[in-house]
Coordinates of C-alpha atoms in Angstrom, one line a residue:
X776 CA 12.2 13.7 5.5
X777 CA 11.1 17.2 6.2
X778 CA 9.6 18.3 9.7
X779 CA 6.3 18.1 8.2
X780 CA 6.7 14.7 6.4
X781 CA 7.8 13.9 9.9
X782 CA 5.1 14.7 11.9
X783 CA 3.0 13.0 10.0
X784 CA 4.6 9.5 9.5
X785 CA 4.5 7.5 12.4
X786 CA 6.8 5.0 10.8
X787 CA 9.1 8.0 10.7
X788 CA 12.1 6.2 12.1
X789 CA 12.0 4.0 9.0
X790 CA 15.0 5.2 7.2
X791 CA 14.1 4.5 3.4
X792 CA 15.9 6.1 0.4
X793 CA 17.8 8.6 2.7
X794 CA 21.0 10.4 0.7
X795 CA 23.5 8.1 3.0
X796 CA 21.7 4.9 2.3
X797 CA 21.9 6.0 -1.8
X798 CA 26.1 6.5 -1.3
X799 CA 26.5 2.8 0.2
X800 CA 24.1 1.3 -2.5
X801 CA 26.2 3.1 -5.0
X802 CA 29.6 2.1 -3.5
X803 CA 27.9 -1.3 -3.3
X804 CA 26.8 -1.4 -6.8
X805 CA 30.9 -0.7 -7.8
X806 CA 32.7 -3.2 -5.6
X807 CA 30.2 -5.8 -6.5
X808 CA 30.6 -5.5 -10.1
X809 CA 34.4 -5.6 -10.2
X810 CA 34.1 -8.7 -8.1
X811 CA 31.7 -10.0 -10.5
X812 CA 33.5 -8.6 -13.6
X813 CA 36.6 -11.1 -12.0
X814 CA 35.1 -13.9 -11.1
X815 CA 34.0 -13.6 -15.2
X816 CA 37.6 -13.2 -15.8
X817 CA 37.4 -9.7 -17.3
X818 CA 39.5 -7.8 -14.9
X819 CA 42.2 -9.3 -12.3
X820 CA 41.1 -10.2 -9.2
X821 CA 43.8 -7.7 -7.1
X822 CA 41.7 -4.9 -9.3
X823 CA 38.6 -5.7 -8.2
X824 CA 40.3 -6.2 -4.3
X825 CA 41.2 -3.0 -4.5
X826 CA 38.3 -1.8 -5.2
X827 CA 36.0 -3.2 -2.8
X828 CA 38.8 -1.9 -0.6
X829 CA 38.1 1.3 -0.9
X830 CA 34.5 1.1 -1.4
X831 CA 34.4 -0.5 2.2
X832 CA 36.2 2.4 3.4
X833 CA 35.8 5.2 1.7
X834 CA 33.0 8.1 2.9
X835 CA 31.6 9.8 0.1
X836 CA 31.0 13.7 0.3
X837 CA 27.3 14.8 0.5
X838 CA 27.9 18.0 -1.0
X839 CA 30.7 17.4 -3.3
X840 CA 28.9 14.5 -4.8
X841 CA 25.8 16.9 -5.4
X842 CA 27.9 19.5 -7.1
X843 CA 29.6 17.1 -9.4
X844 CA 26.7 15.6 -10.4
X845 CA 25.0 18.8 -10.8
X846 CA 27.6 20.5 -12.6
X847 CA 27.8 17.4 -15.0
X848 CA 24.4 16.0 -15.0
X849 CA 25.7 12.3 -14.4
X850 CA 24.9 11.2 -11.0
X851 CA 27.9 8.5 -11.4
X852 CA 30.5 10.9 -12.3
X853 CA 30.2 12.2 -8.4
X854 CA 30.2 8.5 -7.2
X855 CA 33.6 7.6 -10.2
X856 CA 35.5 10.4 -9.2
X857 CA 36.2 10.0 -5.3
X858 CA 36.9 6.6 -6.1
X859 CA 39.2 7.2 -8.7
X860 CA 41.4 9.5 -6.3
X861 CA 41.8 6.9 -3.8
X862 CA 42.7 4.2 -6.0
X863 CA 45.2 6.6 -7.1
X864 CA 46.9 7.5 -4.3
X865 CA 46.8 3.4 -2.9
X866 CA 45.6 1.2 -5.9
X867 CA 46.7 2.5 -9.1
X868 CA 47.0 -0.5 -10.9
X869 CA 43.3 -1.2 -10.0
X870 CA 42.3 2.6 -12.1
X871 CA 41.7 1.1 -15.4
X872 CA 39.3 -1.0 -14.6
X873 CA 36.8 0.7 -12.3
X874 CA 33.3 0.7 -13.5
X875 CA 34.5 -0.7 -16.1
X876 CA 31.9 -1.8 -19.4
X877 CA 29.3 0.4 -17.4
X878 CA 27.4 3.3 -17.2
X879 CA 26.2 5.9 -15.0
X880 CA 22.7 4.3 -15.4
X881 CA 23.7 0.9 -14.5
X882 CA 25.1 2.0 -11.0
X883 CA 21.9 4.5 -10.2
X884 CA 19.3 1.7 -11.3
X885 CA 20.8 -1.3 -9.9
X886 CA 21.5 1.2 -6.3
X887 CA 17.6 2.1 -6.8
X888 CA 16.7 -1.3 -7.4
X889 CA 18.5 -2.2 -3.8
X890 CA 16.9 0.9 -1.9
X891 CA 12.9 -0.4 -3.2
X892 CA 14.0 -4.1 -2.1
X893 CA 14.1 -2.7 1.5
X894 CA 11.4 -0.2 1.2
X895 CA 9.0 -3.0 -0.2
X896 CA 10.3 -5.5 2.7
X897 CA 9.6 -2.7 5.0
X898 CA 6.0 -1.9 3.3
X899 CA 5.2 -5.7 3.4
X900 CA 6.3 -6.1 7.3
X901 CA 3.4 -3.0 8.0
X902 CA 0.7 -4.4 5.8
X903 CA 1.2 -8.1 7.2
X904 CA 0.8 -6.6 10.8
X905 CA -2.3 -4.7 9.2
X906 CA -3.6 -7.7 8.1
X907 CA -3.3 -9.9 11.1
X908 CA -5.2 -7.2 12.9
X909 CA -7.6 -6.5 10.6
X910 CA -8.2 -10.3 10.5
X911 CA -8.5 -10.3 14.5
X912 CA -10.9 -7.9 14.2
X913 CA -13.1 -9.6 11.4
X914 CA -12.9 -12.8 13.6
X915 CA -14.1 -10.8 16.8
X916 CA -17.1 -8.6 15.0
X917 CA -17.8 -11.4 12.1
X918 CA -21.4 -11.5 13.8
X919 CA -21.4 -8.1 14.4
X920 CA -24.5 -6.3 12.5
X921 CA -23.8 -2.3 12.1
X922 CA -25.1 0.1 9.5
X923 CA -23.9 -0.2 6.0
X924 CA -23.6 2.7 3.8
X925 CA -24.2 3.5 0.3
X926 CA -23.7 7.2 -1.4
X927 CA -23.1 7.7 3.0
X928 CA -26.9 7.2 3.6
X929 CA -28.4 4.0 5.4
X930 CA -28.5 1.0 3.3
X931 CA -28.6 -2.2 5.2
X932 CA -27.3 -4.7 7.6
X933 CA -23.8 -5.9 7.6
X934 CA -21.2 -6.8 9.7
X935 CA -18.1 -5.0 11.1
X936 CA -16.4 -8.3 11.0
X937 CA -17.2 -8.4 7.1
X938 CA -15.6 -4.6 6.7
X939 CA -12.6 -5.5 8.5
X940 CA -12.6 -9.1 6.2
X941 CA -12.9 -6.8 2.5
X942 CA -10.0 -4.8 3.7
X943 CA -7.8 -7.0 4.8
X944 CA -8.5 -9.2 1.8
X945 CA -7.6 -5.9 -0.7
X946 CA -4.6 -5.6 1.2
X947 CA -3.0 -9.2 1.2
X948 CA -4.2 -9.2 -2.9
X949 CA -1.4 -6.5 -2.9
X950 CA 0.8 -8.3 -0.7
X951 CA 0.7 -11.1 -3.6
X952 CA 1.2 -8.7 -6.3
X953 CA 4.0 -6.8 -4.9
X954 CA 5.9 -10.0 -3.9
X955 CA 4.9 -11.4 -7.6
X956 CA 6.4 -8.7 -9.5
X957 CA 9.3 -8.2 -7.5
X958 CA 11.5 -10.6 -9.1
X959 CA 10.6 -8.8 -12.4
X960 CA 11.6 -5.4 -11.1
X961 CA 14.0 -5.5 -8.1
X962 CA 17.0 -6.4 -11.0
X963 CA 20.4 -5.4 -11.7
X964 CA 20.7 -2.8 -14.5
X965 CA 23.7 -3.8 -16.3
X966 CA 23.4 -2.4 -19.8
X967 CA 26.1 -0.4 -20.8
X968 CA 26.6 3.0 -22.7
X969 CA 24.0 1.9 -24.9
X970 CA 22.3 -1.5 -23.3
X971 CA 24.0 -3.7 -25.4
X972 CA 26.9 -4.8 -23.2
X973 CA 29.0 -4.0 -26.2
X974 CA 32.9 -3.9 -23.5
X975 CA 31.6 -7.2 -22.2
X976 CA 30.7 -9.1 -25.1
X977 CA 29.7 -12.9 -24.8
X978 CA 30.9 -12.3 -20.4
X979 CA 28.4 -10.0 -19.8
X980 CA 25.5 -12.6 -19.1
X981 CA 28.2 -14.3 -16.6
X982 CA 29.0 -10.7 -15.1
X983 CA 25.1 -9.6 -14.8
X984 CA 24.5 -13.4 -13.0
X985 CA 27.2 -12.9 -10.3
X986 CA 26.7 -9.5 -9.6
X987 CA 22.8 -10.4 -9.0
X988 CA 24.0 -12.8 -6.8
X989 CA 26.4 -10.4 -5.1
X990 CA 23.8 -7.7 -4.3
X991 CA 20.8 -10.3 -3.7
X992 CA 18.8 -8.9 -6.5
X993 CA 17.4 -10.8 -10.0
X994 CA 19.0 -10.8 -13.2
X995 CA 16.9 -9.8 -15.7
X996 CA 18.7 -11.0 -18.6
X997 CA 18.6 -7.6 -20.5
X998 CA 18.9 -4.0 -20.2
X999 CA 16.1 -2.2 -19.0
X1000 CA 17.8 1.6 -19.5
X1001 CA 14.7 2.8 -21.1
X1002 CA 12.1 0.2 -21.4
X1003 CA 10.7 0.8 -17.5
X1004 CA 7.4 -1.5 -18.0
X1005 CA 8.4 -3.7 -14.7
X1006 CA 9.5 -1.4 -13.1
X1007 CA 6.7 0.3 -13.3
X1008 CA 4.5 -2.3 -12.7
X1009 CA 5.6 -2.9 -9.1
X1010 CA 5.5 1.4 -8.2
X1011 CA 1.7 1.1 -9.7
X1012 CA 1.2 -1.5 -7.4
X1013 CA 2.2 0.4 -4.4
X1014 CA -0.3 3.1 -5.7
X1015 CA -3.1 0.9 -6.1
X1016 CA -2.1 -0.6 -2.2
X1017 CA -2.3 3.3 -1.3
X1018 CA -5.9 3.3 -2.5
X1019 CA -6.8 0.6 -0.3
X1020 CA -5.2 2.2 2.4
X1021 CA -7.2 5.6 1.8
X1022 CA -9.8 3.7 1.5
X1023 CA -10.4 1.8 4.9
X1024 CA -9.0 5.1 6.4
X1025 CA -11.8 6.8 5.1
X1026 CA -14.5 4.6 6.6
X1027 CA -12.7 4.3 9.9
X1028 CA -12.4 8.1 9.8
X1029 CA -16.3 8.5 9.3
X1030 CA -17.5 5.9 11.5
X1031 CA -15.6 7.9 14.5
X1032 CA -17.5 11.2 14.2
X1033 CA -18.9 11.9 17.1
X1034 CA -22.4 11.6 15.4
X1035 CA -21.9 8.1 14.6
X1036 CA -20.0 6.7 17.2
X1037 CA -19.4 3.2 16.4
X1038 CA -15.3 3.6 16.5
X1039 CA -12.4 5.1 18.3
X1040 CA -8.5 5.3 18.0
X1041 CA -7.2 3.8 21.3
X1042 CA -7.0 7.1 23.6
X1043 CA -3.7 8.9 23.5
X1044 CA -4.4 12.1 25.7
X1045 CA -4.7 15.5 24.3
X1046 CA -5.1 15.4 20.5
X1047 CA -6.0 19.8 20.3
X1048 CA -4.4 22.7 21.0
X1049 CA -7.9 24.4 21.7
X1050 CA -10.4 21.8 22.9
X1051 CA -9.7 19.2 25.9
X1052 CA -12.4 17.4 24.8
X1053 CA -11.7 16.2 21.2
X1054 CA -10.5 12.9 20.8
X1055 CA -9.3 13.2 17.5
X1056 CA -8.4 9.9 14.8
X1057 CA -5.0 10.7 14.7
X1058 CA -3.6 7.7 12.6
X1059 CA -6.6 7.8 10.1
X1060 CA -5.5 11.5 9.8
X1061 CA -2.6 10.6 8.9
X1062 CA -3.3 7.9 6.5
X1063 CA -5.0 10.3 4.7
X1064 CA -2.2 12.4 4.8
X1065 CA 0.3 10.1 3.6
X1066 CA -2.1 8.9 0.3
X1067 CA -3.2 12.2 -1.0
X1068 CA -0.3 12.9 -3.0
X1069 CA 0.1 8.7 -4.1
X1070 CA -1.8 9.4 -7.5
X1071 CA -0.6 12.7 -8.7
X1072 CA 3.3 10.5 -7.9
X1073 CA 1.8 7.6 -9.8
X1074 CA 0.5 9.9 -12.9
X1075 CA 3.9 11.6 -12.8
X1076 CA 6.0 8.2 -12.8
X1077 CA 3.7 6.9 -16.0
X1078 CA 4.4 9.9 -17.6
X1079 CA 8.3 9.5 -17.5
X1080 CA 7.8 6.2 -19.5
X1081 CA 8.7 7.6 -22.9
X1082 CA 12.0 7.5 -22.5
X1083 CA 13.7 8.3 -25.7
X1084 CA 16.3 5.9 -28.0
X1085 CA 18.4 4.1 -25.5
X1086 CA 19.0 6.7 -23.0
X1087 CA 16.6 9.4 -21.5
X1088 CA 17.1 12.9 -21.1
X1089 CA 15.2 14.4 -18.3
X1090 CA 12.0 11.5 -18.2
X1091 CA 14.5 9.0 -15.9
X1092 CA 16.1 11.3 -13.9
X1093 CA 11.9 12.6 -13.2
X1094 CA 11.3 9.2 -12.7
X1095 CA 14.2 9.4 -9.5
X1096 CA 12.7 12.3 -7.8
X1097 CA 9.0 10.7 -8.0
X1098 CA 10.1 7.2 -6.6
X1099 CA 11.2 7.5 -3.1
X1100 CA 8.1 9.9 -2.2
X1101 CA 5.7 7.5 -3.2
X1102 CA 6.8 4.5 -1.3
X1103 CA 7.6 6.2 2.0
X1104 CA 4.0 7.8 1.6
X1105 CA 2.6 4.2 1.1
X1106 CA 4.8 2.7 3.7
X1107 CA 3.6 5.5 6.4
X1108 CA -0.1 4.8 5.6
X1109 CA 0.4 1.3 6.2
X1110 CA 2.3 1.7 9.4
X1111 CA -0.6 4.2 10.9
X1112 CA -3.6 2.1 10.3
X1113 CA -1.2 -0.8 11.4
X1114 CA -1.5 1.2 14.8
X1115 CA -4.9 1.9 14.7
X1116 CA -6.1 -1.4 14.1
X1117 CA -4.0 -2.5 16.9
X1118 CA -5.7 -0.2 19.2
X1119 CA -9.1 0.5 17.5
X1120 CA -12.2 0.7 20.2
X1121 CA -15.7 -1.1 18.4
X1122 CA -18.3 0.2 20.0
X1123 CA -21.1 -2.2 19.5
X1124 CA -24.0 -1.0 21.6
X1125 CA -23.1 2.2 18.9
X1126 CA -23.8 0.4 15.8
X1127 CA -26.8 -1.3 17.4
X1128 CA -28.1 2.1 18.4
X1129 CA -27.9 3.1 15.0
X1130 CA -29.7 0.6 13.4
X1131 CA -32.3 1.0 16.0
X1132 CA -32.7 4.5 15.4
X1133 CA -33.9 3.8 11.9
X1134 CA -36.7 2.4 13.0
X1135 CA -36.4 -0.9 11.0
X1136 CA -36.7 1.3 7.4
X1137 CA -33.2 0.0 6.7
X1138 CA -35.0 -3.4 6.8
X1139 CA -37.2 -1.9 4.0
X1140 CA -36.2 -4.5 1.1
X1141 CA -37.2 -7.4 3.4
X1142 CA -40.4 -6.3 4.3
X1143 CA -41.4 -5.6 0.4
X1144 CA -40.2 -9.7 0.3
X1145 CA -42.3 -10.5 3.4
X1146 CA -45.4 -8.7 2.2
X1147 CA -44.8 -10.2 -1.0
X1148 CA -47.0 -13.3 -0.4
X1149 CA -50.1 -11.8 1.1
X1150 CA -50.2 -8.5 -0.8
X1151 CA -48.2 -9.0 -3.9
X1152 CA -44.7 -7.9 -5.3
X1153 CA -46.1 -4.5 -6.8
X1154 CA -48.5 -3.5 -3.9
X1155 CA -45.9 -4.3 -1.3
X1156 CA -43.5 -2.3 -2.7
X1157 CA -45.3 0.6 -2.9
X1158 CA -46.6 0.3 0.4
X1159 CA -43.5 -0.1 1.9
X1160 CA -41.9 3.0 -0.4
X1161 CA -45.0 4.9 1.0
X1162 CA -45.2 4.0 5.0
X1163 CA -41.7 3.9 5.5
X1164 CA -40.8 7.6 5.8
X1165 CA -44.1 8.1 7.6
X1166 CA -42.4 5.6 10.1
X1167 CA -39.5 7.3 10.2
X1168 CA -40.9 10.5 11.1
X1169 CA -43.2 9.2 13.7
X1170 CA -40.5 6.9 15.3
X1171 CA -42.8 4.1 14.4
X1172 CA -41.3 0.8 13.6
X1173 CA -41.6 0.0 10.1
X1174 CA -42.9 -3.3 10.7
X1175 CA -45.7 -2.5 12.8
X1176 CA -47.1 0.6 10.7
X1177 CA -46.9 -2.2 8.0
X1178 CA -49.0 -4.7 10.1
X1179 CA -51.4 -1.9 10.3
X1180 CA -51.6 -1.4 7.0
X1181 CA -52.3 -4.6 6.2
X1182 CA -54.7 -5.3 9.1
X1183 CA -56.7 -2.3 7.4
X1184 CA -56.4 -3.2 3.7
X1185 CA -56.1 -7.1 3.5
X1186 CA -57.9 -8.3 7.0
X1187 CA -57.3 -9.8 9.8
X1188 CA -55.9 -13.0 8.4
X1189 CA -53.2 -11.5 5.8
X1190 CA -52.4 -9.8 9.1
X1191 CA -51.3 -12.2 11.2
X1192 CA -49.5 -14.2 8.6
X1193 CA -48.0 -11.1 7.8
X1194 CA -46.8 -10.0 11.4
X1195 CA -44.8 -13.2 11.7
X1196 CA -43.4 -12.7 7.9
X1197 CA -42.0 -8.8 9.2
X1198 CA -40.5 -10.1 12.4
X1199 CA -38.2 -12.2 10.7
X1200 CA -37.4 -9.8 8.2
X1201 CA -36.5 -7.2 10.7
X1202 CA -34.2 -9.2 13.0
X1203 CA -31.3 -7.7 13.0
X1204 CA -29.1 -11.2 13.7
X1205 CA -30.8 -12.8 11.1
X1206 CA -29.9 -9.7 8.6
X1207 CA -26.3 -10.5 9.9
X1208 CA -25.8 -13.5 8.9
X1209 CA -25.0 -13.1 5.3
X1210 CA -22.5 -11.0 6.0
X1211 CA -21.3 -13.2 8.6
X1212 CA -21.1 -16.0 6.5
X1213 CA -19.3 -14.3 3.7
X1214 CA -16.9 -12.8 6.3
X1215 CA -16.0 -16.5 7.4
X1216 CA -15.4 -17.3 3.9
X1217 CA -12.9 -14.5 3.6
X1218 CA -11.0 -15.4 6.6
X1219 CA -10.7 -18.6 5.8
X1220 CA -8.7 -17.8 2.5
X1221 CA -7.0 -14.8 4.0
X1222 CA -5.4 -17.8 7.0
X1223 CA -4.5 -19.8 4.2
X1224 CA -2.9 -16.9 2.0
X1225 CA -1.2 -15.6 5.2
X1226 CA 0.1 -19.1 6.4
X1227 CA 2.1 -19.0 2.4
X1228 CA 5.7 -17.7 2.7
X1229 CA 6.4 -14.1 0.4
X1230 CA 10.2 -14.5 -0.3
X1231 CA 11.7 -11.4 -2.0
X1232 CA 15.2 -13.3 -1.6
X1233 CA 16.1 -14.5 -5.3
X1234 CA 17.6 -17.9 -6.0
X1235 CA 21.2 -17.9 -7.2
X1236 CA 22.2 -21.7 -9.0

């Protein structure tokens, strides 16, 4: 990653898809399939020894494999060739029969297909740890009334606990998917010039069995050279992951503006150049960061799916550059509001203060259904649409510029019944406790789905 990719990835010690981690999958890809290719009996077993000899040992040349691969436009012709020369010079009788009934394809795929297996393990570590403490937090603040928002004006009351709940329920949903479509996508690719296995004839279901079992990846039963649909499938999934991400970064982002108050990233010393007193949300920032360029990768990947005949030219090798971005920026999202939630301050006097500065107008739907019995559906409702601003504005509660409304228009009688009507519906516990419930519900299926085991090891007979 660059400096600035970096700087902005606090999972940037997570090593995934780097240039020397593509060699060894490659070199693995090789001395798994001549294993597998003898254990079918298509090659002799001192060939494919030899082989995995020198794929052990051998260190493949950044730049030489670059230029071969550039100059030819076959990324396996710069992984072939240094092999070839070693086998040469120590194994020559193992020459004929490396890579042998394969294609440059196979290798790349099946080496990509072992590089997303560790990024998704990696991605699924961080949003488990998100999860727990997002689920912490909806178990601390399920009871917790604060303002919600709609089009980012006051709406009405909910919980903290509830937010944290949605979230963490949106992320675990892609938890399952990803570890559902993995066994679909995370295959070998072992299709030949053309995908039809044509060298390895009525072996080449035997060969494609072993060598999934070799590299711990599925075998899909077919090539999948230019029909990318599951692949796909599980790099939309990431995006759609991302979106959740963005999401609860957004609303953490917002809720710790100074003018509102009600959160802050643990503390973590001086966050600006220019002013000692800021306290910026670093790892919200950088969730952000990390998502913004997830869709245009996502559009871009979808768009390299018309792949032409059996092989593409130009649409799969797209489809290369666009992968590896889009999981590190979902994986570095993850990890940053991982941190956050670990360290995230709830300021709940905040969110109280906020509700109380409204003056009880964000209670304005359960006063129209308190007023309902004394002054009718349509009356109440404009009364309330009517005095509530004036409330507002004169830092009245609602309730009791209501009781005076009705003192004044329906008597004292309609008052009274009325006053004890409005107190309940602008008790700001009782508000809570829908979205308390609901956020019990929530955690009680997210303990259950978390207590389930997501193996992305494939069973071998």
């Amino acid at each position: 990653m660059s400096l600035i990719d970096q700087s902005l990835n606090p999972a940037g010690d997570t090593e995934l898809f780097t240039d020397g981690q593509w060699l060894q999958a490659l070199l693995r890809f090789e001395s798994a399939l001549a294993q597998a290719q003898a254990e079918a009996g298509l090659i002799p077993h001192s060939a494919a020894a030899a082989i995995g000899d020198v794929c052990s040992r051998i260190e493949l040349d950044r730049a030489q494999f670059i230029a071969r691969s550039r100059r030819t436009g076959a990324l396996g012709i710069g992984l072939v060739e240094p092999i070839q020369a070693a086998l040469a010079s120590g194994h020559p009788a193992a020459l004929p029969y490396l890579h042998w009934g394969t294609t440059t394809q196979d290798a790349v795929d099946t080496a990509h297909a072992l590089l997303t297996k560790a990024a998704l393990n990696a991605l699924l570590e961080e949003l488990r740890g998100l999860v727990t403490a997002l689920s912490a937090l909806a178990s601390s603040h399920a009871a917790t009334p604060m303002m919600a928002r709609s089009l980012l004006q006051p709406a009405q009351i909910t919980s903290f606990g509830l937010k944290c709940a949605q979230s963490a329920a949106a992320l675990l949903r892609s938890v399952q998917q990803l570890s559902a479509l993995a066994p679909q996508a995370l295959c070998v690719q072992l299709g030949g010039a053309v995908g039809n296995r044509a060298a390895m004839g009525a072996h080449g279901a035997r060969v494609e069995s072993a060598l999934a079992a070799g590299l711990g990846l599925w075998a899909p039963g077919l090539s999948w050279h230019t029909q990318r649909d599951a692949w796909m499938r599980l790099g939309m999934e990431a995006a759609i992951c991302a979106g959740s991400l963005a999401k609860l970064a957004r609303d953490w982002s917002l809720m710790s503006q100074f003018e509102v108050g009600e959160l802050a990233e643990a503390a973590r010393g001086k966050t600006s150049s220019a002013m000692p007193h800021k306290r910026n949300a670093v790892h919200c920032m950088q969730a952000v960061a990390q998502t913004q360029a997830v869709p245009g990768l996502a559009a871009a990947l979808l768009g390299c799916m018309a792949q032409a005949h059996e092989r593409a030219l130009g649409e799969w090798q797209a489809e290369l550059a666009a992968w590896a971005p889009l999981w590190r920026h979902v994986h570095g999202a993850a990890a940053a509001l991982r941190l956050a939630a670990e360290g995230l301050q709830v300021d709940t006097n905040r969110m109280q203060a906020n509700i109380d500065a409204l003056h009880e107008v964000i209670f304005s739907e359960a006063c129209v259904d308190a007023l309902t019995p004394v002054a009718g559906r349509a009356q109440a409702q404009q009364a309330v649409e009517r005095l509530a601003p004036q409330a507002l504005q004169a830092q009245q509660p609602l309730s009791a510029t209501l009781r005076q409304w009705v003192a004044s228009e329906l008597g004292a009688g309609a008052a009274a019944d009325a006053g004890r009507a409005l107190s309940a519906a602008t008790d700001p516990l009782r508000a809570v406790q829908a979205s308390a419930a609901s956020c019990a519900e929530l955690l009680q299926a997210l303990d259950a789905t978390l207590a389930s085991s997501f193996n992305l090891e494939p069973h071998h007979a």
